[in-house]
Amino acid sequence: MSEKPILEKLAILADAAKYDASCSSSGTVKRDSTGSKGIGSTGGMGICHSYAPDGRCISLLKILLTNFCIYDCRFCINRASSNVPRARFNPAEVVRLTLDFYKRNYIEGLFLSSGIIRSEDYTMEQLVEVARLLREEHRFGGYIHLKTIAGASPELIARAGLYADRLSTNVELPTEAGLKSFAPEKTSATIRKTMAGVRVGLDDAAEAARGRLLKKAKAPRFAPAGQSTQMIVGADASRDDDILQSATSLYSGYKLRRVYYSAYSPIPDASSDLPPVRPPLIREHRLYQADWLLRFYGFSRSEIMEGADDGMLDLTIDPKLAWALQRREAFPVDINRAPREMLLRVPGLGTKAVERIIMARRLGAVRLGDLAKLTASVKKVLPFITTPDWRPGGLTDSANLRARFAPPPEQMSLAL
Amino acid sequence: MREIILNTPGDFAEWRDAARGLLAAEVPPEDIVWRQAGESASLFSDTTPLVPKRVVTLPRDLVTTLDRVICHRDANVPTRLYTIAWRALTDRRLLERRTDDDVDWLAKADKSIRRDLHKMHAFVRFRRLGEDETGRESFAAWFEPEHRIVRLGARFFRKRFYGMDWAILTPDARAIWQNETLTYGPGGTRNEVPDSDVVEAQWRMYYGSIFNPARVKIAAMRAEMPKKYWHNLPEAQDIAPLLAGAGARVERMRETAVQLANPRSDKWRVRGEAEAVIAGETATLEGLARGLQACTRCPIHCNATQAVAGEGKADARIMLVGEQPGDREDLEGRPFVGPAGQLLNEALDEAGLDRAQLYVTNAVKHFKFEPRGKRRLHQNPSTGEIDICRWWLDQERDLVRPDIIVSLGGSALRGLTGKSASIASVRGRPITLAGGETLVATVHPSFLLRLPDRQRAAAERTAFIADLAAARSLAKGISA
């Protein structure tokens, strides 16, 4: 077989990687190249170096080592039975691309994944080798995200954690039943075991760091940006409730930094039992909002589901507002007296606005006229709060409150 | 009225030195006119030397904010910053007054600067100039920021690209990193930077390939990558053609009839099928453990990581039965390796028992928990779940055939006897089980961990060790 030119391989292997939503380069330790002959720095929020017209950030060089795959997961463009063109990079080529892109400031680093070739261990070894070359041979200090191949041996996972900032194992589908029918070679048990292995690595490294005798002693390194996972939304019949239940269980068990929700998007050469529908982008967005409510706003899954209908989140309004409309007896709240936990539940107030309000009210009562300086969504907040010079009166309980926020109904296009 | 002339707009040191003198002399903001070099000056300005009247100290976070905001293009910036510094002299909590007009302006200006700075970190595109005899490469970039932020931005690039030489040119100023030294110079033009780079073709290919035509979201892209930056981004020229072709690409995906499966896929798949056979054998402990992994007899399996089989000596005289795996056991797949396991190990030691000579297992093989944020809170298994899981425990008892079984806690008691009973009612009175083994009932080690009262905990621990020691002497008695 003749070797494909690098440009052609790049086209195939980037195209094959684009269904992984994560491109984050955040959450890792601060480090930089000062004083070295190498390049690379990380820390803070991470940087999105470009945006594709699909609105997604391009932060990392996100590619597969190869899109050959012995698995046959039906939602995946790279499944064995798909007729997409195949290609394979060797580790040196990936290293070269990463460094070339990085030096031109196109990227924050590399996100490397792969189809399963030969065996899980062989595949994982190849991924680890790329990361090792970058770190050891090229003194690369940028961000590295490696996919952990579910079922790879714990020793390889440990080595991956040594070089990578982040590791991720995709659970793919929210329920075991979904996985069984769509990804016959994968089992959620193997996936969870792999994530458990990563968590044990994270725990052990944290434990060892705490146990150092000297603060200056070097802390052991294991994936400082933690681990993440991805679930595909809309490929199987899972409801939002199932998805959030799965997410809360994963967050609690494996110290995940993020669960990514990826709207199933039609792929070329799709399997016959997947309808080539428009990806459910709003649903994906609502799931992210619900995920944020779980992690940063003190909501429980059952509370979020109070604003849902039969286990599905409301698509027209956001989940916090949907909850508040069901719980009007809790409102309005006094912006100058309510505890932080209650402010976080006011529709329209984000975590930053809440901090600003708390800071401002220490130095004097917050009045209606001050609100615009503290939050961008005054109109949304008004029915749910009081200030010394504002009471919503009957607004909080008015029957058409929902209509105030829901976008006006659109007439169906007849051209369809 | 005093006139202050600033030669370099955006230079913090120049403004700071001037402001420091004025603040020390207690010149109020309304008595100062800040001008840029070249502006027509007034003939009647006050030029008497400034006499310091006070010591000037400003909060550190205010100074770092001023250092950033001085880069703002707004012509009134020197005046506004002086007003804020003036007020901060007498109001140490000024920055906390988020509803104050000056502070609000400062926060917004600072946000604008930080955003511009972030975009500079993101959107500078280097083009390669060459390399020297040691192999050190050099690069140059042309960038047009909204504010005068070259000085602020260069710090980031020095940290990131220490090992190569680079220059960033903007209309106002340039930053050059060479021989491990950072220098600043005057503004430049686009022509000073090469108009192409060999790697750009690869980058544009990557940009086009990573784009998903089925989820076009132009507004989201433009919110984060405003059009004003596009003309310096090599990939931006591809946006229009990618969008123009997106609809047709999606349509093709829709229309394409599902083709026959890739003929090679069967060959690739062979190995996967070989492994898919799940062992259902119960003749050995290993076989049992394999079969256990596939168990879905009760609902608690679906959130746990894995079933945790018993482990230890296959023909142990003494078997220990706990309740269920905990957080750490669930992650590692081994019984009693968490905090309760540590306590158990210590107690076994003191009772003169060697864990390697025992068989240790649980009444329920999966971890039942309630997710709570980043933690999993242990939940007791229901009697129904214990009874369902009993099948596995019975298999283990049949294979190991111990003389003594120690039940740790109430769930284990239920799993072994099929009946719920209080531990107190059977403790200290060994009973013979239906299988012929002698049952020694005691508490679960995690019960000892939960006791808040120290004295009581010590007493319970002693009793626990005594129970284990009793099991040991019973086992000795049988073998004797």
Short mmCIF file of C-alpha atoms in Angstrom, two decimals, chain A residues 64-293:
data_model
loop_
_atom_site.label_atom_id
_atom_site.label_comp_id
_atom_site.label_asym_id
_atom_site.label_seq_id
_atom_site.Cartn_x
_atom_site.Cartn_y
_atom_site.Cartn_z
CA LEU A 64 -6.63 10.37 15.37
CA LEU A 65 -3.43 8.39 15.08
CA THR A 66 -5.39 6.12 12.77
CA ASN A 67 -9.01 5.67 11.77
CA PHE A 68 -8.64 1.95 11.15
CA CYS A 69 -10.75 0.32 13.84
CA ILE A 70 -11.65 -3.24 14.73
CA TYR A 71 -14.76 -2.06 16.59
CA ASP A 72 -18.09 -1.56 14.91
CA CYS A 73 -19.87 1.11 16.94
CA ARG A 74 -22.77 2.17 14.79
CA PHE A 75 -22.76 5.87 15.65
CA CYS A 76 -19.09 6.18 14.72
CA ILE A 77 -17.74 7.23 11.34
CA ASN A 78 -14.66 5.07 11.89
CA ARG A 79 -16.47 1.81 12.64
CA ALA A 80 -15.06 -1.23 10.91
CA SER A 81 -17.95 -1.57 8.50
CA SER A 82 -17.83 2.07 7.31
CA ASN A 83 -16.45 2.81 3.87
CA VAL A 84 -14.58 6.00 4.78
CA PRO A 85 -11.04 6.28 3.44
CA ARG A 86 -8.48 5.10 6.00
CA ALA A 87 -5.13 6.55 6.96
CA ARG A 88 -2.53 6.22 9.65
CA PHE A 89 0.05 8.61 11.05
CA ASN A 90 3.27 7.40 12.52
CA PRO A 91 4.20 8.98 15.88
CA ALA A 92 6.95 11.17 14.35
CA GLU A 93 4.48 12.75 11.94
CA VAL A 94 2.11 13.70 14.75
CA VAL A 95 5.00 15.17 16.73
CA ARG A 96 6.08 17.24 13.73
CA LEU A 97 2.58 18.56 13.07
CA THR A 98 2.06 19.44 16.73
CA LEU A 99 5.33 21.36 16.97
CA ASP A 100 4.86 23.12 13.61
CA PHE A 101 1.37 24.25 14.57
CA TYR A 102 2.38 25.19 18.09
CA LYS A 103 5.31 27.37 17.02
CA ARG A 104 3.01 29.36 14.76
CA ASN A 105 0.61 29.86 17.68
CA TYR A 106 -2.23 27.96 15.99
CA ILE A 107 -2.86 25.64 18.94
CA GLU A 108 -2.46 25.05 22.69
CA GLY A 109 -1.36 21.49 22.18
CA LEU A 110 -2.46 18.07 21.06
CA PHE A 111 -5.58 15.97 21.58
CA LEU A 112 -4.73 12.53 20.33
CA SER A 113 -7.14 9.67 19.96
CA SER A 114 -7.20 6.59 17.82
CA GLY A 115 -9.21 3.80 16.31
CA ILE A 116 -8.49 0.44 17.91
CA ILE A 117 -5.84 -1.40 15.97
CA ARG A 118 -4.60 -4.88 16.86
CA SER A 119 -5.44 -4.55 20.55
CA GLU A 120 -6.33 -1.99 23.19
CA ASP A 121 -2.84 -2.18 24.67
CA TYR A 122 -1.06 -1.78 21.34
CA THR A 123 -3.18 1.26 20.53
CA MET A 124 -2.63 2.84 23.92
CA GLU A 125 1.11 2.25 23.64
CA GLN A 126 1.21 4.17 20.38
CA LEU A 127 -0.62 7.13 21.92
CA VAL A 128 1.70 7.17 24.92
CA GLU A 129 4.72 7.05 22.61
CA VAL A 130 3.65 10.26 20.85
CA ALA A 131 3.26 12.03 24.20
CA ARG A 132 6.61 10.70 25.39
CA LEU A 133 8.39 11.92 22.25
CA LEU A 134 6.89 15.38 22.65
CA ARG A 135 7.78 15.70 26.32
CA GLU A 136 11.13 13.96 26.45
CA GLU A 137 12.72 14.45 23.03
CA HIS A 138 11.31 17.87 22.20
CA ARG A 139 10.82 19.41 25.68
CA PHE A 140 7.29 20.29 24.69
CA GLY A 141 5.51 22.10 27.52
CA GLY A 142 2.13 22.60 25.85
CA TYR A 143 -1.11 20.82 26.60
CA ILE A 144 -1.55 17.13 25.86
CA HIS A 145 -4.88 15.37 26.02
CA LEU A 146 -4.77 11.63 25.43
CA LYS A 147 -7.70 9.36 24.90
CA THR A 148 -7.45 6.37 27.21
CA ILE A 149 -8.43 3.29 25.33
CA ALA A 150 -11.01 1.44 27.41
CA GLY A 151 -9.55 -1.90 28.42
CA ALA A 152 -5.88 -0.86 28.17
CA SER A 153 -3.67 -2.15 30.97
CA PRO A 154 -3.24 -0.09 34.17
CA GLU A 155 0.53 0.25 33.55
CA LEU A 156 -0.13 2.03 30.25
CA ILE A 157 -2.71 4.29 31.87
CA ALA A 158 -0.13 5.18 34.52
CA ARG A 159 2.42 6.06 31.83
CA ALA A 160 -0.15 8.10 29.94
CA GLY A 161 -0.83 10.08 33.13
CA LEU A 162 2.85 10.85 33.40
CA TYR A 163 2.95 12.74 30.08
CA ALA A 164 -0.62 13.92 29.54
CA ASP A 165 -2.42 16.86 31.11
CA ARG A 166 -5.79 15.29 30.63
CA LEU A 167 -7.05 11.78 30.01
CA SER A 168 -10.50 10.95 28.75
CA THR A 169 -12.53 7.82 28.23
CA ASN A 170 -15.81 8.23 26.41
CA VAL A 171 -18.87 6.48 27.82
CA GLU A 172 -20.47 7.17 24.41
CA LEU A 173 -24.06 6.33 25.33
CA PRO A 174 -25.80 7.22 28.58
CA THR A 175 -27.26 3.80 29.23
CA GLU A 176 -25.85 0.31 29.18
CA ALA A 177 -28.69 -0.86 26.97
CA GLY A 178 -27.84 1.82 24.41
CA LEU A 179 -24.20 0.79 24.44
CA LYS A 180 -25.12 -2.85 23.99
CA SER A 181 -27.13 -2.21 20.88
CA PHE A 182 -24.94 0.46 19.29
CA ALA A 183 -21.42 -0.49 20.33
CA PRO A 184 -21.31 -4.28 20.50
CA GLU A 185 -17.60 -4.50 21.36
CA LYS A 186 -17.71 -1.96 24.15
CA THR A 187 -19.11 -2.58 27.59
CA SER A 188 -19.80 0.08 30.13
CA ALA A 189 -18.03 -2.11 32.67
CA THR A 190 -14.72 -1.85 30.78
CA ILE A 191 -15.21 1.89 30.28
CA ARG A 192 -15.97 2.46 33.95
CA LYS A 193 -13.07 0.29 35.03
CA THR A 194 -10.72 2.37 32.89
CA MET A 195 -12.08 5.58 34.41
CA ALA A 196 -11.73 4.04 37.87
CA GLY A 197 -8.08 3.30 37.06
CA VAL A 198 -7.49 6.94 36.15
CA ARG A 199 -9.17 8.10 39.33
CA VAL A 200 -7.00 5.81 41.44
CA GLY A 201 -3.98 7.36 39.67
CA LEU A 202 -5.26 10.88 40.44
CA ASP A 203 -5.96 9.98 44.08
CA ASP A 204 -2.58 8.35 44.58
CA ALA A 205 -0.75 11.34 43.08
CA ALA A 206 -2.70 13.74 45.31
CA GLU A 207 -1.98 11.57 48.32
CA ALA A 208 1.73 11.45 47.51
CA ALA A 209 1.80 15.24 47.01
CA ARG A 210 0.25 15.75 50.45
CA GLY A 211 2.74 13.38 52.01
CA ARG A 212 5.83 15.25 50.80
CA LEU A 213 8.17 16.22 53.58
CA LEU A 214 9.23 19.41 51.86
CA LYS A 215 6.90 21.71 50.02
CA LYS A 216 9.62 22.19 47.42
CA ALA A 217 9.93 18.48 46.68
CA LYS A 218 8.56 17.69 43.28
CA ALA A 219 5.01 16.40 43.38
CA PRO A 220 4.38 13.23 41.40
CA ARG A 221 2.71 13.94 38.11
CA PHE A 222 -0.51 12.34 37.00
CA ALA A 223 -2.80 14.04 34.50
CA PRO A 224 -3.01 17.39 36.34
CA ALA A 225 -6.06 18.43 34.28
CA GLY A 226 -7.91 15.31 35.42
CA GLN A 227 -10.21 13.23 33.28
CA SER A 228 -13.31 13.85 31.22
CA THR A 229 -15.82 11.89 29.18
CA GLN A 230 -18.36 12.33 26.41
CA MET A 231 -21.91 11.13 25.87
CA ILE A 232 -23.67 11.16 22.55
CA VAL A 233 -27.10 12.73 22.75
CA GLY A 234 -29.90 11.78 20.41
CA ALA A 235 -28.48 8.62 18.86
CA ASP A 236 -30.45 6.31 21.15
CA ALA A 237 -33.71 6.72 23.04
CA SER A 238 -32.18 7.93 26.34
CA ARG A 239 -34.07 10.76 28.01
CA ASP A 240 -32.43 13.83 29.51
CA ASP A 241 -33.16 12.40 32.95
CA ASP A 242 -31.19 9.23 32.09
CA ILE A 243 -28.35 11.33 30.76
CA LEU A 244 -28.15 13.52 33.85
CA GLN A 245 -28.42 10.50 36.12
CA SER A 246 -25.53 8.91 34.32
CA ALA A 247 -23.57 12.18 34.51
CA THR A 248 -24.09 12.65 38.27
CA SER A 249 -23.02 9.10 38.87
CA LEU A 250 -19.89 9.61 36.77
CA TYR A 251 -19.01 12.93 38.39
CA SER A 252 -19.30 11.40 41.85
CA GLY A 253 -17.38 8.24 41.09
CA TYR A 254 -14.48 9.26 38.91
CA LYS A 255 -13.71 12.90 39.78
CA LEU A 256 -14.47 13.97 36.24
CA ARG A 257 -13.66 17.57 35.37
CA ARG A 258 -16.23 17.57 32.62
CA VAL A 259 -18.90 15.47 30.99
CA TYR A 260 -19.30 16.53 27.37
CA TYR A 261 -22.65 16.14 25.68
CA SER A 262 -22.36 15.76 21.96
CA ALA A 263 -25.47 16.04 19.81
CA TYR A 264 -25.45 13.08 17.47
CA SER A 265 -24.65 14.48 14.11
CA PRO A 266 -25.18 12.68 10.80
CA ILE A 267 -22.03 11.08 9.48
CA PRO A 268 -21.13 10.10 5.96
CA ASP A 269 -21.85 6.46 5.23
CA ALA A 270 -24.14 6.19 8.23
CA SER A 271 -25.45 2.96 9.62
CA SER A 272 -29.04 2.29 8.50
CA ASP A 273 -30.64 2.39 11.94
CA LEU A 274 -29.50 5.91 12.69
CA PRO A 275 -31.80 8.48 11.16
CA PRO A 276 -29.82 11.19 9.35
CA VAL A 277 -31.47 13.92 11.35
CA ARG A 278 -30.39 17.43 12.14
CA PRO A 279 -28.26 17.26 15.32
CA PRO A 280 -30.33 18.25 18.40
CA LEU A 281 -28.21 21.31 19.17
CA ILE A 282 -30.68 23.02 21.53
CA ARG A 283 -31.04 19.82 23.52
CA GLU A 284 -27.28 19.63 23.81
CA HIS A 285 -27.23 23.25 25.02
CA ARG A 286 -29.93 22.61 27.66
CA LEU A 287 -28.00 19.60 28.94
CA TYR A 288 -24.91 21.73 29.41
CA GLN A 289 -26.99 24.29 31.31
CA ALA A 290 -28.39 21.54 33.53
CA ASP A 291 -24.89 20.18 34.07
CA TRP A 292 -23.77 23.63 35.24
CA LEU A 293 -26.74 23.85 37.61
#
